[in-house]
Coordinates of C-alpha atoms in Angstrom, one line a residue:
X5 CA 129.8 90.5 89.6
X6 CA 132.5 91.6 86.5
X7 CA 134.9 89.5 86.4
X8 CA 138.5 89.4 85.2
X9 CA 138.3 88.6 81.3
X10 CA 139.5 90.9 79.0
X11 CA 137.3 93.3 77.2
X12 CA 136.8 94.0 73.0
X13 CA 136.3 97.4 71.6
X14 CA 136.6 100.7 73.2
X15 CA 136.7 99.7 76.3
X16 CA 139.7 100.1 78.9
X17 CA 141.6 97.2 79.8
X18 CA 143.9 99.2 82.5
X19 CA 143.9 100.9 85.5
X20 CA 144.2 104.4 83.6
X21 CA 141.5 106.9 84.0
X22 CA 138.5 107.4 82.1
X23 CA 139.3 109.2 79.0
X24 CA 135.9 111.1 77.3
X25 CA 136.4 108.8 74.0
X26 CA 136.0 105.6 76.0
X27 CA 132.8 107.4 77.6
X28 CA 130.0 104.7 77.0
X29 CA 126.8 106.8 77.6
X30 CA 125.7 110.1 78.1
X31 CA 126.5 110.1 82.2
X32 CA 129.6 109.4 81.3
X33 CA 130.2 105.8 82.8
X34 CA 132.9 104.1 81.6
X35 CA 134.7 100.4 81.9
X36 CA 137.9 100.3 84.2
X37 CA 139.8 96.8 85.4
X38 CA 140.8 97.0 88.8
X39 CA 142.9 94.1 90.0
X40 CA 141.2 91.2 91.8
X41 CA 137.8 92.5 90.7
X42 CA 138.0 92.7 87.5
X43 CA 135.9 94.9 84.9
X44 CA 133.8 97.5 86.5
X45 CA 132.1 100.8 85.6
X46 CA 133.5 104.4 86.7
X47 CA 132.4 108.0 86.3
X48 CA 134.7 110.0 84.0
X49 CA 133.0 113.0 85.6
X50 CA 130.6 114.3 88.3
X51 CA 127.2 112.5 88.7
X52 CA 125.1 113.8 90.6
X53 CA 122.5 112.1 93.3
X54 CA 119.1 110.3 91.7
X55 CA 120.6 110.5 88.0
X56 CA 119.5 107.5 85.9
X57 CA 122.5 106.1 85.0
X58 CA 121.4 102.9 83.1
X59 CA 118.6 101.3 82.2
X60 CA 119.5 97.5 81.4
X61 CA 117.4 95.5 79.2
X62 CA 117.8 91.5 80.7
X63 CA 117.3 88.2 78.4
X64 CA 115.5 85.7 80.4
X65 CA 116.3 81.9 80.6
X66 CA 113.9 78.8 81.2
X67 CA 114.9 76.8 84.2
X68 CA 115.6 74.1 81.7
X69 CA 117.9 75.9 79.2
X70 CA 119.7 77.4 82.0
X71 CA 120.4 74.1 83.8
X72 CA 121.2 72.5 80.5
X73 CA 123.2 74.9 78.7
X74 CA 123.8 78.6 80.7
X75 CA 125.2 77.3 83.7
X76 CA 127.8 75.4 82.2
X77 CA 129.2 78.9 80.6
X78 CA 130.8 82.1 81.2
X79 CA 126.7 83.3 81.6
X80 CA 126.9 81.3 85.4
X81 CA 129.3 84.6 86.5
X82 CA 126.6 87.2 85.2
X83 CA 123.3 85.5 85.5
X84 CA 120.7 86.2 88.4
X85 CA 117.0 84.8 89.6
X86 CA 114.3 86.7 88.3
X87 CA 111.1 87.0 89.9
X88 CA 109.1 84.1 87.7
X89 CA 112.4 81.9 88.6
X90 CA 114.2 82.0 85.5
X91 CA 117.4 83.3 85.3
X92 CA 118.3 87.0 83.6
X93 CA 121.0 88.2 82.3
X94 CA 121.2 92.3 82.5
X95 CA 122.4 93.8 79.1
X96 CA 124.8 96.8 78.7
X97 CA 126.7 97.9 82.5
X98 CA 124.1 95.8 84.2
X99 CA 126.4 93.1 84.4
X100 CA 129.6 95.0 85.0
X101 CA 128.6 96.8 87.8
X102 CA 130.5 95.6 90.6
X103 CA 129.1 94.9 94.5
X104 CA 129.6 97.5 97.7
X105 CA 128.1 97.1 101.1
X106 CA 128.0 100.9 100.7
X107 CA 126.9 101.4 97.0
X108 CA 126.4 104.4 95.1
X109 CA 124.2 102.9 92.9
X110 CA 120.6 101.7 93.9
X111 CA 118.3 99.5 91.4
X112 CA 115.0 99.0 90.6
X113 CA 113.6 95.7 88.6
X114 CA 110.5 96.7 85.8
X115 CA 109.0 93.4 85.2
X116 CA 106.3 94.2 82.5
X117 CA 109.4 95.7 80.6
X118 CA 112.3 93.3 81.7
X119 CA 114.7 95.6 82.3
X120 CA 117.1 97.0 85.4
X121 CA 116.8 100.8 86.4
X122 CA 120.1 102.0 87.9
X123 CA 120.1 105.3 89.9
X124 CA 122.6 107.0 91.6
X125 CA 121.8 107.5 95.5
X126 CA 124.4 110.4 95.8
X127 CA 126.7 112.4 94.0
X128 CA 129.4 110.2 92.4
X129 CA 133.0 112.2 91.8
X130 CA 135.1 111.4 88.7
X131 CA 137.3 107.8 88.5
X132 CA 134.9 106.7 91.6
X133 CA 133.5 102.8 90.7
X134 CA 130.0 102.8 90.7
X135 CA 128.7 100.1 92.4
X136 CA 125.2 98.3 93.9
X137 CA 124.3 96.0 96.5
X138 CA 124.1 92.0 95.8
X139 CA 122.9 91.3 98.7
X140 CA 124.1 89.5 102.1
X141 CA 125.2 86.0 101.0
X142 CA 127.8 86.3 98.5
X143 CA 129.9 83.8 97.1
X144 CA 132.9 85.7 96.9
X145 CA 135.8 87.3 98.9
X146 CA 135.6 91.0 99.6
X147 CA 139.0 92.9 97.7
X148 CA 137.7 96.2 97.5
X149 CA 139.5 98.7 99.7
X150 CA 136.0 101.3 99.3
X151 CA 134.0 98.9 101.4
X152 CA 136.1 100.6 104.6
X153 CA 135.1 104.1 103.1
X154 CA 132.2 105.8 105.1
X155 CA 129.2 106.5 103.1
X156 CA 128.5 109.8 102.0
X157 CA 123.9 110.6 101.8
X158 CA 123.1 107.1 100.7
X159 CA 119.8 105.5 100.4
X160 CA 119.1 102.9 103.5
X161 CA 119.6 99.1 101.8
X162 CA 119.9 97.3 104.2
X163 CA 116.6 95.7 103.5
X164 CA 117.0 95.8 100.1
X165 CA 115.5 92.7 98.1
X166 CA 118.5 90.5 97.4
X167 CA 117.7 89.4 93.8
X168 CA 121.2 89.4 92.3
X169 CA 122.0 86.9 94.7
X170 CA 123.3 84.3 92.2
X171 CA 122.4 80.9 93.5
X172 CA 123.1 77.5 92.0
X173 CA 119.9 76.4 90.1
X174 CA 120.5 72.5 91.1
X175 CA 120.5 72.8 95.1
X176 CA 117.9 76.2 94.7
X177 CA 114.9 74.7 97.1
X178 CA 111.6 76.8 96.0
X179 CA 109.4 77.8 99.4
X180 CA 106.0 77.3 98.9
X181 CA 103.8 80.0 100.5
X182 CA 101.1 77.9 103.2
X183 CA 97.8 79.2 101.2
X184 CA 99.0 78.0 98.0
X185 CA 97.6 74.6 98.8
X186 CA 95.2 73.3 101.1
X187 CA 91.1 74.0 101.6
X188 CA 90.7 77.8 100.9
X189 CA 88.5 78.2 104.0
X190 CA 91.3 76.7 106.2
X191 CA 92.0 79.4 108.8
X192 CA 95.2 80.9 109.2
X193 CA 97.2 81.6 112.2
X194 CA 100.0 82.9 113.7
X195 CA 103.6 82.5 111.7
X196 CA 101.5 80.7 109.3
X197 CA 100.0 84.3 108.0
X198 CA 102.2 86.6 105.9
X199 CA 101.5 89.6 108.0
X200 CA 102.2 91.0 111.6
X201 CA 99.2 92.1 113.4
X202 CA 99.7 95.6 115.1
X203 CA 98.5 95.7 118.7
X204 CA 96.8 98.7 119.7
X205 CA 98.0 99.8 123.1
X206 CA 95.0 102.1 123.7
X207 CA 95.0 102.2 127.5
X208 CA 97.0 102.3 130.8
X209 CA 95.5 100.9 134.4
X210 CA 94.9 103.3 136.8
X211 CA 95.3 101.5 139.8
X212 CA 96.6 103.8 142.4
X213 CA 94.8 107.5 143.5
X214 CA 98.2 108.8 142.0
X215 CA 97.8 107.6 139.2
X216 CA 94.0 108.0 138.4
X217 CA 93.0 111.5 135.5
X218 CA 90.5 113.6 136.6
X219 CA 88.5 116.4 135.2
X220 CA 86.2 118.9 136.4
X221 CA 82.5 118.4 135.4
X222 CA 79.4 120.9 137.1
X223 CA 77.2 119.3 139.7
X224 CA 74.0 119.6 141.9
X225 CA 72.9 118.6 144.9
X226 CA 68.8 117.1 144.7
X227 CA 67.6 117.2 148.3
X228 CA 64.4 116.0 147.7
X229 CA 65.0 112.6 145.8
X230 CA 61.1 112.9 144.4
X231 CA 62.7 115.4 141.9
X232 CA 65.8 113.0 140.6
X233 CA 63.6 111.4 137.6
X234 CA 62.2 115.0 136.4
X235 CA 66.1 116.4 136.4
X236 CA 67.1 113.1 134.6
X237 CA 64.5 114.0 132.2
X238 CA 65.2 117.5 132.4
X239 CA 69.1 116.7 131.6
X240 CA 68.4 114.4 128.5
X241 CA 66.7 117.2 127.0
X242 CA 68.9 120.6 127.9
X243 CA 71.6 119.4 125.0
X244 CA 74.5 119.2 128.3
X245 CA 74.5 115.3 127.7
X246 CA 78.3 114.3 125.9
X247 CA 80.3 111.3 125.5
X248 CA 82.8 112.7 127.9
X249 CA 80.7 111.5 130.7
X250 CA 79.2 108.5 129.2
X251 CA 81.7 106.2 131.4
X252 CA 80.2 107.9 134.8
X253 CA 76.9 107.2 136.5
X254 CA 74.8 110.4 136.6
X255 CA 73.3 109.7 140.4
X256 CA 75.6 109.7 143.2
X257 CA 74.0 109.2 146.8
X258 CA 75.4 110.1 149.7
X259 CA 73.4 109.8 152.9
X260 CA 70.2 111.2 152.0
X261 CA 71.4 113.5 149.4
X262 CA 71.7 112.8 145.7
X263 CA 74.2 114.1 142.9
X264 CA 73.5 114.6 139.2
X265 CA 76.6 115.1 137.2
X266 CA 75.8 117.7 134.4
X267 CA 78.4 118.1 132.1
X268 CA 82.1 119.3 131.8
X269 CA 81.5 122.8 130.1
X270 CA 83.2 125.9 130.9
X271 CA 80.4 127.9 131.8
X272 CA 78.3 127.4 134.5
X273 CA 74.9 125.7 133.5
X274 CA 71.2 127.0 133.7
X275 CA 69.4 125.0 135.9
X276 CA 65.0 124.6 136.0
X277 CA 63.7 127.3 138.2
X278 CA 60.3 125.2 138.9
X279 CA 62.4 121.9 140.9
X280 CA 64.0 122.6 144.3
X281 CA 67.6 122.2 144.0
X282 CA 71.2 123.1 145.3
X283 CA 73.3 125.4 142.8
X284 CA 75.7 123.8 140.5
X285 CA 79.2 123.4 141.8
X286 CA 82.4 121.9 140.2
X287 CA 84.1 118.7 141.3
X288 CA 86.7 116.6 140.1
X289 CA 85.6 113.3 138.1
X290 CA 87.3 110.2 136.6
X291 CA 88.7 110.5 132.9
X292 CA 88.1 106.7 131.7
X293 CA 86.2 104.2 133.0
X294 CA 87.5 101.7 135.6
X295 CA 89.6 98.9 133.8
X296 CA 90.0 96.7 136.9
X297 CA 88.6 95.8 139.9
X298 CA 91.5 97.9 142.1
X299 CA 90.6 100.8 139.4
X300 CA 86.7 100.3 140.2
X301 CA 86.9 100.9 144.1
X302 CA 89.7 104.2 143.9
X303 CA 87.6 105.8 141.2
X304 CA 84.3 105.2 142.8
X305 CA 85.4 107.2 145.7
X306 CA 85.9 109.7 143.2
X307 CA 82.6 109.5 142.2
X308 CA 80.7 106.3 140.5
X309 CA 82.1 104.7 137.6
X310 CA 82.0 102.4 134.9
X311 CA 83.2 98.6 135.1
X312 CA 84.7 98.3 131.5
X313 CA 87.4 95.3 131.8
X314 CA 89.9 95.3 128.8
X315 CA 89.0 92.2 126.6
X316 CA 91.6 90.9 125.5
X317 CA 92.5 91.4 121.9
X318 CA 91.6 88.8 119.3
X319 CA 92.5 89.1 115.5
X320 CA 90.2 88.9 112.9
X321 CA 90.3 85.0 111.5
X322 CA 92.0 84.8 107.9
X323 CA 90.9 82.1 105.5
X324 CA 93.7 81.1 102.8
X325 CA 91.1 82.3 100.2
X326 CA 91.1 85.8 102.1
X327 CA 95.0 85.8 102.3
X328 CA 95.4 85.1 99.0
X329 CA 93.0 87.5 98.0
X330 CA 95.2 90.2 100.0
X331 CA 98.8 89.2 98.9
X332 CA 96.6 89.5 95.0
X333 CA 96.6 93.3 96.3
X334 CA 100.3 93.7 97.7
X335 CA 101.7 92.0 94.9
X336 CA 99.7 94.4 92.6
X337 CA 101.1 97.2 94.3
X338 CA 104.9 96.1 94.3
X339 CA 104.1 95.9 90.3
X340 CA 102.9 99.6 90.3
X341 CA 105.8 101.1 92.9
X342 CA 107.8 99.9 89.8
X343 CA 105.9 102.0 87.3
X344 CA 106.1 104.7 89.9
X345 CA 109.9 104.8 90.2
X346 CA 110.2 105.0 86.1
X347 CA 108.2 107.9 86.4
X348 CA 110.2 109.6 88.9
X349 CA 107.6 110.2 91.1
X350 CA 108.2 108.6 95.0
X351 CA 107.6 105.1 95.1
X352 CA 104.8 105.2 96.9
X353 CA 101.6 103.1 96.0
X354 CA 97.9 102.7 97.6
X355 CA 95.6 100.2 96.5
X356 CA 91.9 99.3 98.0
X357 CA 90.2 96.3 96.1
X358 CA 87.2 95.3 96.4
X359 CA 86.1 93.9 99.6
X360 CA 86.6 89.9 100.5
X361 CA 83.7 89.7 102.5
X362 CA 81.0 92.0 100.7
X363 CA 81.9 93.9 97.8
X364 CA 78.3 96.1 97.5
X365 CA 80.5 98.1 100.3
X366 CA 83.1 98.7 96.9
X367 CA 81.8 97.7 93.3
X368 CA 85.2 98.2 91.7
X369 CA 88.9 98.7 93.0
X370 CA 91.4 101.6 93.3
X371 CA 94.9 102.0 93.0
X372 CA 96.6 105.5 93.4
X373 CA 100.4 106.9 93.4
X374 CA 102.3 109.6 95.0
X375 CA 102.0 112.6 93.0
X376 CA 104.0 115.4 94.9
X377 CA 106.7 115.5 92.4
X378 CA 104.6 115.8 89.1
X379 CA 102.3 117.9 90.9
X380 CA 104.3 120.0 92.6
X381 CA 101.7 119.9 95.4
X382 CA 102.6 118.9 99.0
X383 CA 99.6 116.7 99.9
X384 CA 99.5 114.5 97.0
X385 CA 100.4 111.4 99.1
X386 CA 99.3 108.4 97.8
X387 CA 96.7 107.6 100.6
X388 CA 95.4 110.9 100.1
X389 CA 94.9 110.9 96.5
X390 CA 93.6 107.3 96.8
X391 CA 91.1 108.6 99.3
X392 CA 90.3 111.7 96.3
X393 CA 89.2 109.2 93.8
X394 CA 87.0 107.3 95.7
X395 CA 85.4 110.5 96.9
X396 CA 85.4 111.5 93.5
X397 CA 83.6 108.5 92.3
X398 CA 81.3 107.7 95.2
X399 CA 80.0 111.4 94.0
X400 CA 79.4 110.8 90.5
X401 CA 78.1 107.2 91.1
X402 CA 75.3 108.2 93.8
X403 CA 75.5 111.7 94.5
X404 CA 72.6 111.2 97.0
X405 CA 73.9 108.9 99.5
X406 CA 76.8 111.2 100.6
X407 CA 74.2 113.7 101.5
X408 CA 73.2 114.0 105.3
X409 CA 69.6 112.9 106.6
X410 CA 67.8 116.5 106.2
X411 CA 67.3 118.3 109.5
X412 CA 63.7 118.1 111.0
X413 CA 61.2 121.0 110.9
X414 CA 61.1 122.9 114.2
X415 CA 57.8 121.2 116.6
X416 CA 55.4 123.5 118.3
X417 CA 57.3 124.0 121.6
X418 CA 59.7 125.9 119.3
X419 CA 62.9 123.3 120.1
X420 CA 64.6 121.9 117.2
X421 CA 64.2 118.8 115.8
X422 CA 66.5 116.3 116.5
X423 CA 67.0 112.8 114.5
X424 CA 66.6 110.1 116.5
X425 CA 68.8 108.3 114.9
X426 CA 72.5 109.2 114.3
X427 CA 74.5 109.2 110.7
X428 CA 77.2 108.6 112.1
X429 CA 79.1 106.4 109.7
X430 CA 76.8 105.7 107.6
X431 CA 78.5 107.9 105.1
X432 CA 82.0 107.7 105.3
X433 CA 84.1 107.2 102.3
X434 CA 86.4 103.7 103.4
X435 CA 83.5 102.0 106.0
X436 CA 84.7 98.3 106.2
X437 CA 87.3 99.0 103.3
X438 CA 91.1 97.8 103.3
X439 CA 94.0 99.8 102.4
X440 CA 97.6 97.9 100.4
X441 CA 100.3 100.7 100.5
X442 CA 103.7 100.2 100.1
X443 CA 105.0 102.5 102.6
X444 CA 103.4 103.2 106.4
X445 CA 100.9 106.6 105.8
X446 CA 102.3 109.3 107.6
X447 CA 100.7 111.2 110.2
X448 CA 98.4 112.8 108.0
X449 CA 97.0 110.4 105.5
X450 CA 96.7 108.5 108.6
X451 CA 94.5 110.8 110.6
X452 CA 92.4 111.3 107.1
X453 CA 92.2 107.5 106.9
X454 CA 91.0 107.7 110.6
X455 CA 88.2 110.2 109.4
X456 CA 87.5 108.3 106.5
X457 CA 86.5 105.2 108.9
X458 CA 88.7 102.7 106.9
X459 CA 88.8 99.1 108.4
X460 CA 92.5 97.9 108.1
X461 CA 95.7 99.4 107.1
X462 CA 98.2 96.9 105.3
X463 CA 102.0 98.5 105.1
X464 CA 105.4 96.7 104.0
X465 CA 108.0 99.1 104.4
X466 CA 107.8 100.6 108.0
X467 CA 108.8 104.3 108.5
X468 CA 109.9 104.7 112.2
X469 CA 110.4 108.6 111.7
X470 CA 107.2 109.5 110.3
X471 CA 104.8 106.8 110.1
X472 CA 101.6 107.3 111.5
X473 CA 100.3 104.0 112.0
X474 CA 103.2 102.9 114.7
X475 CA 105.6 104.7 113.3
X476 CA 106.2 108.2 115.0
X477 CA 102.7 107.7 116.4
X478 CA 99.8 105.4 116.2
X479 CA 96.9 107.7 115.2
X480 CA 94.0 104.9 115.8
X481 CA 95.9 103.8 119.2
X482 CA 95.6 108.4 120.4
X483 CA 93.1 108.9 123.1
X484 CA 89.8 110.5 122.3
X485 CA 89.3 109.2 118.6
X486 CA 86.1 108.2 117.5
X487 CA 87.5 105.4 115.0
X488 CA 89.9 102.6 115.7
X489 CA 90.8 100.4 112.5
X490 CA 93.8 97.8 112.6
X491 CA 97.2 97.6 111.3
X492 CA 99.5 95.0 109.8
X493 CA 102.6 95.1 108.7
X494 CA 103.1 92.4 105.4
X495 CA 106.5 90.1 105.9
X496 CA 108.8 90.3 103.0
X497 CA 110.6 87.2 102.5
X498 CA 114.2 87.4 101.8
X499 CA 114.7 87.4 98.5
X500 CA 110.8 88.5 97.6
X501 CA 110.8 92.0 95.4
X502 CA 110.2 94.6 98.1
X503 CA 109.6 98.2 97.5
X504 CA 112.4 101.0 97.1
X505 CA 113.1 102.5 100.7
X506 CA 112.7 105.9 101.3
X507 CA 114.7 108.6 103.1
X508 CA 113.5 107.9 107.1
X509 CA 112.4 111.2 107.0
X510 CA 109.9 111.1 104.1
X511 CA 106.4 111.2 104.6
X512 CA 105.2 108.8 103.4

């Protein structure tokens, strides 16, 4: 926070407006004192929304010299925790820049450069204060008449990392995260992991007649039950067999009369001419299979079903080695959303490493940005481009494997050859692969990382407007997919860097 002492120079020392010779940089920021805050920074003229307004160098302090020498100073007013735990000092406006629970001005720390990038989040009008956000706990009283002033389009802080927080070095108590000691194949549990399993809520009981989904599927009547195992046999082979049915039995008996189910297609089938049979009618069938006991004896009357039970859902055990191994990949991803944000590209970051577990699935590790502003091109999201470049390289590295198993020649009774076993899966680009990204996928890199067969999906930033993976929808949760993979959301600790938040209504 600026404080009250008087400044050298060029710079005001009133409350009189910005003049263009006391303009400090090329956006035209200057250095007003308002009374009871003290020095702060001010437009002279119009700034308009995402302008860079400063980028801040910072000179970085040992814990030791800090608590030795810096904290006894003028530097205690100014100075703030980096991420390493020493304390910075921000060069040039950084440290005038006053604090707003409605700022104007958003930031962004670049560790590998040590420096502050200030933006602006909306247009800023002439002799306004720019301000930022220090964070919830501040050690000072509020005197600033604009924190009653409604927002005008401002980025969403509210979860904003709090590093200017300036805490007392001597009473600062370090948290040690729970896998930084111990046995590295302890197991995890619970609070104790940094994440939030997702549940998948994939389906609802059925437990009244009311309530029970039906569809129409063709049937037959067999009279003569001698003829059941050739039109079983008959059935396997006339291509009508789909997973739609695969929770029904395919015999029904009544009395003396049997049923075969057929299929559910829209056209009537062709039935053998040779075996004495009914013709094929249309009756109404179960959707799912039977999920409870009450379920089983409504939808058997219906026609027979499936016993399937939910089991109930157990998360995958995490070893501290294996958590360690994944907060390697957020925090490598938090370091790139940086680089991203330089660039001016949307801070959105993917990263799959290599696997924990087996890493012949994945000889070497990817890490991909959102493109869509250097590009031009809508679909450059970050999962999208990450899913490219592996693509890209599982193509040059082993062209072959990605090709399907070659059909079969046709046999002598002039059917076609079918494999008898299926590929599916075996070629997918992200089979038993983990995804890092910053920011929950969006409906459609999360439907691609559906196709793609990924294993998990780890987000931090949640996007409740557009997210895919719980967000707006839960893509592996829909009805009728053929892939499931799991979803956690990573816990930022207060304090923790955190990615820049997007507009809710950014696909991310």
């Amino acid at each position: 926070m600026a404080t009250t002492s008087t400044s050298s120079g060029g710079f005001s020392t009133t409350n009189s407006s910005c003049r263009s010779n006391w303009v400090l940089n090329r956006e035209g920021c200057c250095i007003k004192i308002t009374e009871g805050k003290g020095r702060g920074v001010y437009a002279s003229r119009v700034i308009p929304p995402h302008t860079v307004i400063e980028v801040s160098p910072v000179l970085l302090f040992t814990r030791t010299e800090y608590e030795d020498y810096g904290r006894h100073t003028i530097l205690d007013h100014y100075t703030f925790k980096w991420q390493d735990g020493r304390m910075a000092l921000a060069l040039g406006l950084g440290s005038i820049f006053n604090h707003s629970s409605h700022p104007n001005v958003t930031y962004m720390i670049d560790p590998a450069h040590e420096c502050i990038k200030y933006t602006s989040t909306r247009a800023i009008n002439p002799e306004e204060e720019l301000c930022i956000f220090y964070g919830h706990k501040l050690w000072f009283d509020l005197v600033d008449t604009a924190e009653n002033l409604e927002p005008q389009v401002c980025l969403d802080q509210s979860d904003q990392s709090e590093f200017l927080d300036i805490l007392a070095i001597d009473i600062e108590v370090d948290e040690v995260e729970p896998w930084v000691t111990g046995d590295p194949n302890d197991i995890l549990e619970g609070d104790a992991l940094p994440f939030i399993w997702k549940k998948l809520q994939i389906d609802e009981e059925e437990e009244s007649m009311e309530d029970i989904r039906t569809m129409q599927a063709w049937a037959v009547d067999i009279l003569d039950s001698k003829y059941i195992a050739t039109m079983l046999k008959w059935l396997k082979q006339s291509g009508l067999e789909s997973d739609a049915l695969s929770h029904l039995k395919r015999i029904r008996k009544r009395d003396s009369i049997s049923t075969l189910l057929l299929s559910v297609s829209s056209s009537i089938p062709k039935l053998p001419t040779n075996v004495d049979i009914g013709d094929p009618y249309q009756i109404s069938v179960p959707c799912n299979p039977a999920l409870t006991q009450t379920s089983l004896v409504i939808k058997n009357t219906l026609w027979p079903t499936v016993y399937a039970p939910r089991r109930k859902w157990e998360p995958e055990k995490w070893s501290i080695a294996k958590v360690q191994w994944a907060h390697d990949a957020i925090n490598h991803i938090l370091r790139k959303t940086v680089q991203a944000t330089s660039s001016d590209e949307l801070p959105v970051v993917a990263h799959i490493p290599k696997p924990f577990e087996d890493e012949a699935l994945l000889s070497r590790s990817f890490t991909a940005k959102d493109t869509r502003i250097s590009t031009g091109h809508p679909l450059r999201h970050a999962a999208m481009n990450i899913i490219r470049n592996v693509a890209d390289w599982r193509a040059k590295t082993s062209p072959t494997d990605l090709l399907p198993d070659p059909p079969k020649p046709a046999t002598s009774n002039g059917n076609l050859g079918i494999s008898d076993t299926s590929s599916n899966g075996a070629n997918y680009l992200l089979t038993g692969l983990t995804l890092f990204i910053t920011h929950e996928p969006c409906i459609m890199c999360s439907m691609a990382l559906l196709h793609s067969r990924v294993k998990e999906v780890f987000y931090i930033i949640p996007m409740p407007q557009t997210g895919g993976c719980g967000g707006s929808a839960c893509l592996p949760a829909l009805k009728g997919v053929n892939h499931r993979f799991s979803i956690a959301q990573w816990r930022s600790r207060e304090g923790s860097a955190a990615p820049a938040h997007l507009d809710e209504h950014i696909d991310a």
